[in-house]
Coordinates of C-alpha atoms in Angstrom, one line a residue:
X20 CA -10.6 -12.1 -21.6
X21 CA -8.6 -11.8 -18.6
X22 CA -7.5 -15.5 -17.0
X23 CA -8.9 -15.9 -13.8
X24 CA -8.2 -18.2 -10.7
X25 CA -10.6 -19.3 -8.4
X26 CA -10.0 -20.1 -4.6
X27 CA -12.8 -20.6 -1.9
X28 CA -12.0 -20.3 1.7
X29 CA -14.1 -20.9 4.3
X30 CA -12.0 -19.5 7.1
X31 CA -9.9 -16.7 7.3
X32 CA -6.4 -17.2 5.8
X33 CA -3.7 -14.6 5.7
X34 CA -1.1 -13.6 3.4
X35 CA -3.0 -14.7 0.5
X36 CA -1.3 -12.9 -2.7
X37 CA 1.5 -11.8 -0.5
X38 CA 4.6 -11.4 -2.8
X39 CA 6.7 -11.9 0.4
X40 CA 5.5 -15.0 2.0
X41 CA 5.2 -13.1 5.3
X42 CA 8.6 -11.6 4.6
X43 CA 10.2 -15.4 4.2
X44 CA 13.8 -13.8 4.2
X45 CA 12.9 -13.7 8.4
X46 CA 11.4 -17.1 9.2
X47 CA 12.6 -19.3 6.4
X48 CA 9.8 -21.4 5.3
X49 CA 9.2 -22.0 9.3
X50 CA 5.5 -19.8 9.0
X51 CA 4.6 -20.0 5.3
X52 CA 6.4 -22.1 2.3
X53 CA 4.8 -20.8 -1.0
X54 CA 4.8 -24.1 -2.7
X55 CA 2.8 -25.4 0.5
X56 CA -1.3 -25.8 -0.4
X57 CA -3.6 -22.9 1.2
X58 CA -5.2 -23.9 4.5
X59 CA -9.2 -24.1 4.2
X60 CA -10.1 -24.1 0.9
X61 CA -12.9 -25.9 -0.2
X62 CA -12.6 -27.5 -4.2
X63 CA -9.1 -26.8 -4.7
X64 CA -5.4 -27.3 -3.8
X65 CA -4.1 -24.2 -5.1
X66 CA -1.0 -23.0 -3.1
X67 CA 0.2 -19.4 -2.0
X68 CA 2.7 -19.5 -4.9
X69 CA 0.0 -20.2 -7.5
X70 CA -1.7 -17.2 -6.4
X71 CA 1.1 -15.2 -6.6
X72 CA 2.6 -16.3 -9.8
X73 CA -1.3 -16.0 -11.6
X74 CA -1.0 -12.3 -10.5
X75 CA 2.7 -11.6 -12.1
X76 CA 1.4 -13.6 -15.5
X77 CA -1.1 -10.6 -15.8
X78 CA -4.2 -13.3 -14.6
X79 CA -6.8 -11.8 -11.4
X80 CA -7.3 -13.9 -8.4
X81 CA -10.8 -13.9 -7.7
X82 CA -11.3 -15.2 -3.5
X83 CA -14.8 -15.9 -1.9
X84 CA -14.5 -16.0 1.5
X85 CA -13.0 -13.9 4.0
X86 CA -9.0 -13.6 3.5
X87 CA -7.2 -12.5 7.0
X88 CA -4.6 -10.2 7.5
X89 CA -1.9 -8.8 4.7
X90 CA -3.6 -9.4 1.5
X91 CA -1.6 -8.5 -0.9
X92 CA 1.5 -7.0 0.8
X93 CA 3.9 -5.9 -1.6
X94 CA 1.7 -6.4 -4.5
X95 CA 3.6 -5.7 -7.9
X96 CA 7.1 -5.5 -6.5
X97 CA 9.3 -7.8 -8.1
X98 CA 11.5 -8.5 -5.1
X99 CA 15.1 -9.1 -5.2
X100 CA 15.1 -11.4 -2.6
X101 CA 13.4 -13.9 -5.0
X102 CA 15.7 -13.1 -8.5
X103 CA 13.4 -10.1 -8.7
X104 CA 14.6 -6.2 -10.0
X105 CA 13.4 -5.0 -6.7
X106 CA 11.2 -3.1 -9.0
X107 CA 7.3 -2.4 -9.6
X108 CA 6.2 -4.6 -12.3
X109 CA 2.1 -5.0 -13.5
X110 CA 0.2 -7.5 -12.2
X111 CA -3.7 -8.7 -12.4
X112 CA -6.3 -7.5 -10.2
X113 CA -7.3 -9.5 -6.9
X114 CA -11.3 -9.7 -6.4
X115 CA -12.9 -10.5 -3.1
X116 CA -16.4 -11.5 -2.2
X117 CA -16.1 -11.3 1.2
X118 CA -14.4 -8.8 3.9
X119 CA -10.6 -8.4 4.1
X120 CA -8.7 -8.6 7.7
X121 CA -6.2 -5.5 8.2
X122 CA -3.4 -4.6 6.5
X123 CA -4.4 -5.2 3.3
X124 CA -1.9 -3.9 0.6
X125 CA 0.9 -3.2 3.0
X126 CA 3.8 -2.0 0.5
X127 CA 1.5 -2.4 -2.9
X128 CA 3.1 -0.2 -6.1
X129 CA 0.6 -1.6 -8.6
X130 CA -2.9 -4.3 -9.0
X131 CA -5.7 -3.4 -7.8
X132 CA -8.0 -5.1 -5.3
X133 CA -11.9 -5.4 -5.3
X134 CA -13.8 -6.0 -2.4
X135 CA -17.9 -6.6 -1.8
X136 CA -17.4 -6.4 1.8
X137 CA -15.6 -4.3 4.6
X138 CA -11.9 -3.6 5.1
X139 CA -10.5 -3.5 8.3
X140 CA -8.1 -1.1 9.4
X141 CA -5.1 -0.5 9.6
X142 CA -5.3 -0.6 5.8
X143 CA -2.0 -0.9 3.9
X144 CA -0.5 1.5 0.9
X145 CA -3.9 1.9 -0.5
X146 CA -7.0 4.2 -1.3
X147 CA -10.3 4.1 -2.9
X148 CA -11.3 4.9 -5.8
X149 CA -14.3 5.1 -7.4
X150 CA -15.1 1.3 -8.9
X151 CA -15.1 0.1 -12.0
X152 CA -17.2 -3.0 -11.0
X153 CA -20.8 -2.6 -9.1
X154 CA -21.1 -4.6 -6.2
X155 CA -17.9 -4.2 -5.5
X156 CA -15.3 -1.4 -3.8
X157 CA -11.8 -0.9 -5.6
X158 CA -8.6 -0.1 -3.6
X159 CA -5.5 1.1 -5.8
X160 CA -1.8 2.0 -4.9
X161 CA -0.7 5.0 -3.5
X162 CA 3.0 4.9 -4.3
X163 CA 1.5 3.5 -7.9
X164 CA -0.7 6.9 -7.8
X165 CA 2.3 8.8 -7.6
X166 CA 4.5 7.0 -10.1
X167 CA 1.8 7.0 -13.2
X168 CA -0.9 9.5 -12.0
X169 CA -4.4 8.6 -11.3
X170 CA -5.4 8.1 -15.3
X171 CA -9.3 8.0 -15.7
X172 CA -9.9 6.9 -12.1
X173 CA -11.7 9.3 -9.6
X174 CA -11.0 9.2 -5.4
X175 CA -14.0 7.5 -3.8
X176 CA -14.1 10.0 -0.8
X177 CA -13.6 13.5 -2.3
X178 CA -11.7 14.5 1.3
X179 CA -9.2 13.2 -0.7
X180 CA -7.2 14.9 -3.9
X181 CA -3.9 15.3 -6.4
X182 CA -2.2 17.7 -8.2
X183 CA -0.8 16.1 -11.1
X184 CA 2.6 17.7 -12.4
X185 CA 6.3 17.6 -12.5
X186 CA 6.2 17.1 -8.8
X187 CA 2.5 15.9 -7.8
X188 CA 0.7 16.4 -4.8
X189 CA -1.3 14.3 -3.0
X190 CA -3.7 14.5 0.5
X191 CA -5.2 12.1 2.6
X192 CA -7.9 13.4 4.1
X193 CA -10.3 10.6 4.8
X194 CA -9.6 9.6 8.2
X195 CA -8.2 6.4 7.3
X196 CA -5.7 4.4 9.0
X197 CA -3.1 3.2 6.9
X198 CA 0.6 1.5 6.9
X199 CA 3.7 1.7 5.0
X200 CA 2.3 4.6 3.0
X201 CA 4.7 6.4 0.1
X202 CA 6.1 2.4 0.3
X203 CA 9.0 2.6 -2.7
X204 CA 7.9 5.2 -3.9
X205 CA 10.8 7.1 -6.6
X206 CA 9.2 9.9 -7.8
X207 CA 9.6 13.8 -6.2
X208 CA 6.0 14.2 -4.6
X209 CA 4.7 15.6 -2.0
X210 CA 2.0 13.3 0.6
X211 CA 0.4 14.9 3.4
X212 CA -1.5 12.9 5.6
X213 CA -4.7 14.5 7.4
X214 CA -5.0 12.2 11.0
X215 CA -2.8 9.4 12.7
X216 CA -0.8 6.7 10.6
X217 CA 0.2 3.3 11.4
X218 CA 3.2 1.4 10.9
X219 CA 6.0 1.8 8.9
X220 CA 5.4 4.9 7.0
X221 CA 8.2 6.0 4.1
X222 CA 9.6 2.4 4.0
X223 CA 12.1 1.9 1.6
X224 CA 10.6 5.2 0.0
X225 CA 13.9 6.8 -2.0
X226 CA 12.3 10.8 -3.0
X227 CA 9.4 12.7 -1.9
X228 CA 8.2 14.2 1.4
X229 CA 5.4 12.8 3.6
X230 CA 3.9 15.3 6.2
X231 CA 1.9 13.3 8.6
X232 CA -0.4 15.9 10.9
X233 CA -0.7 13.5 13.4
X234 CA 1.1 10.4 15.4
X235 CA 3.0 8.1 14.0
X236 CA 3.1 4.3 14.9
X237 CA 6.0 1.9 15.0
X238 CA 8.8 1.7 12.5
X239 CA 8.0 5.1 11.4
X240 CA 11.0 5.8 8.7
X241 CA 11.7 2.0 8.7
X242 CA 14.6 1.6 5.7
X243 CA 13.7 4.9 4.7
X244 CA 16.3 5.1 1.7
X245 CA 15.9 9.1 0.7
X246 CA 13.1 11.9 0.8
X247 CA 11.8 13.0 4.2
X248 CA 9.2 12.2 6.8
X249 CA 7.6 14.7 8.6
X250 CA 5.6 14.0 11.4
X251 CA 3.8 16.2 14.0
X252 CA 3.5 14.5 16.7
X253 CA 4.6 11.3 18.2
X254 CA 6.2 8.5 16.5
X255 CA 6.0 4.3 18.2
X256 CA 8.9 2.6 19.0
X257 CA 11.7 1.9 16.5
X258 CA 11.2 4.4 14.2
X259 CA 14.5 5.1 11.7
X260 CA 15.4 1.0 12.4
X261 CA 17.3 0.0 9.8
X262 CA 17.6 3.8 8.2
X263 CA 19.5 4.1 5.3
X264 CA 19.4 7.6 3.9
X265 CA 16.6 10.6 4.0
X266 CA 15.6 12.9 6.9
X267 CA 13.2 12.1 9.8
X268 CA 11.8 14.8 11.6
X269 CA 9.3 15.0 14.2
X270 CA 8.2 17.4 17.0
X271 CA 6.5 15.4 19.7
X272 CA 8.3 12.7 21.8
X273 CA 9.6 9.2 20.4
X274 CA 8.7 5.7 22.5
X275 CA 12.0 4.5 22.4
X276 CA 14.3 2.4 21.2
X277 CA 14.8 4.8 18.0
X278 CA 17.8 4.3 15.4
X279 CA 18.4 0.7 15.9
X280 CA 20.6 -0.4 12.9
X281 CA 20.5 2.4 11.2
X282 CA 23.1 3.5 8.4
X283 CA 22.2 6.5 7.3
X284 CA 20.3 9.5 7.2
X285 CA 19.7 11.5 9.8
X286 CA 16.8 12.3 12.8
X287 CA 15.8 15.9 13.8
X288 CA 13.8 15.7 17.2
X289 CA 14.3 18.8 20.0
X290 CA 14.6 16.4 22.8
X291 CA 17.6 14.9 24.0
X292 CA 16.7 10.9 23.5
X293 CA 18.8 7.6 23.5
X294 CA 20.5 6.2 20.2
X295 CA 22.2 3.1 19.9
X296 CA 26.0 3.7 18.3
X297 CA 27.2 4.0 16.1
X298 CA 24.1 7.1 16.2
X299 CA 25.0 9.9 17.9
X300 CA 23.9 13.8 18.4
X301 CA 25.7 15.7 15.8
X302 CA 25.6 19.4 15.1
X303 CA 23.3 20.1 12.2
X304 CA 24.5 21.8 8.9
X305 CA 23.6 25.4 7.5
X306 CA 21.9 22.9 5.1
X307 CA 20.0 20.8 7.7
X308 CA 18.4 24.1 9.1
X309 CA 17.4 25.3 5.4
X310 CA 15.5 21.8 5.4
X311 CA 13.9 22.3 8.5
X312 CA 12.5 25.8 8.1
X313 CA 11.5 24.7 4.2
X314 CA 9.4 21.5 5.5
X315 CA 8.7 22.7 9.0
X316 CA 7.6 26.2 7.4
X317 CA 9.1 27.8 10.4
X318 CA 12.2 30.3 11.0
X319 CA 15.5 29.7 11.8
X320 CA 15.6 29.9 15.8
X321 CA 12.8 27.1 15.6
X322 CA 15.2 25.3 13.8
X323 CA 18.2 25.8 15.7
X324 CA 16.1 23.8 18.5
X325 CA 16.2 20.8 16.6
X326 CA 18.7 17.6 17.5
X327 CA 20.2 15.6 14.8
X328 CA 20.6 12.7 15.3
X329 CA 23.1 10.4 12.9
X330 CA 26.2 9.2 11.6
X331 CA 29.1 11.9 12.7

């Protein structure tokens, strides 16, 4: 029997199983300190590390009451940052009798999550699938989809479907909105997105290609570390910040500020924008406009009208 840990709440909290603290590298214990108990809970004095540490032992984490914002982010990575491998590693499930705030499972590669209640959106690297436990709805990995294949489970909204092979397959059709989608992923795949997307789509994703048929939000291609992402349409502010390898493409118009620390890579947009150096325009490759006509499925003069933005 699977060990279990219990915390009430009886107001929202966020960043409950977050295996980032709210990304403590940034504030330094000055928002959140893991060892610090969890505001508002009734019975207990667990504290966000107990949470997180009962997931990585294999245990579930069963909350009543309604958790806020960025449950579970980064779920089943075993971040360097902390000693970690940077790796996905296997972790319990997180059950919730109550609704979830939004960006729940930003940057998940394993668990599961079970909720009785609603989820708000923007959700995070997750999708439904049909539960395993009545009463309750069950949210699973996308980038842990890819990696190990959807087993016995079954997509909850059948917009939604996979091709399982040597290079798998994978479309969102569902009309959700989502962040950080393909989030680590490894594996050569294929993700196309049917609809608008949220933040931070590709991070730190090293292979694949995400085709987004829609607008992108902020910190599209974020430390985007290999494979490509496609979007078209618009992308937010900031998109390709902190780049390190991979293609970006996109045929609408950027908000700005686009390339910021980036270190690699390159962006393919046919308007002239601003970079910050050491980015420039560079002249693309015979090799860059093979890539373009592959995942643009256009012809050559189309992709002669491309910019490229990069390193050069």
């Amino acid at each position: 029997m699977t060990d279990t840990l219990t915390l009430k709440i009886t107001s929202p909290v966020s960043c409950l199983c977050d295996f980032t603290y709210n990304f403590y590298w940034q504030h330094k214990g000055s928002e959140l300190e893991p060892n610090t108990p969890i505001p508002d809970q009734s019975g207990s004095d667990h504290t966000y590390q107990d949470l997180v540490e009962h997931l990585i032992s294999g245990g579930d984490v069963h909350i009543t009451g309604n958790p806020g914002s960025r449950l579970a982010s980064s779920l089943g990575v075993d971040l360097k940052y902390f000693g970690g491998s940077g790796k996905a590693i296997e972790t319990g499930s997180i059950i919730i009798d109550g609704d979830t705030g939004t960006r729940m499972g930003i940057s998940m590669v394993s668990g599961r999550i079970y909720v009785s209640g609603t989820v708000s959106e923007p959700m995070g690297n997750v999708v439904e699938v049909v539960s395993d436990m009545k009463g309750y709805r069950c949210f699973k990995s996308i980038t842990d989809i890819l990696h190990n294949g959807m087993e016995d489970d079954e997509f909850y909204n059948t917009k939604n479907i996979i091709n399982e092979g040597e290079i798998p397959y994978l479309r969102l059709a569902d009309g959700v909105l989502r962040d950080t989608i393909g989030a680590r992923n490894n594996r050569n795949a294929n993700i196309e997105i049917e609809g608008d997307v949220a933040l931070s789509t590709g991070i730190l994703m090293r292979n694949g290609i995400i085709s987004i048929e829609g607008n992108a939000g902020m910190n599209t291609g974020t430390l985007l570390s290999g494979g490509t992402v496609m979007v078209k349409g618009n992308v937010g502010e900031f998109a390709a910040a902190n780049m390190r390898a991979g293609n970006l493409i996109f045929t609408g118009k950027t908000l700005g500020y686009m390339c910021a620390n980036m270190h690699g890579g390159a962006v393919f947009i046919k308007s002239d924008v601003k970079v910050i150096p050491p980015i420039k325009k560079c002249q693309p490759t015979s090799n860059d406009l093979k890539m373009l006509m592959d995942i643009l499925e256009t012809n050559r003069l189309d992709a002669m009208m491309y910019r490229k933005y990069a390193i050069c």
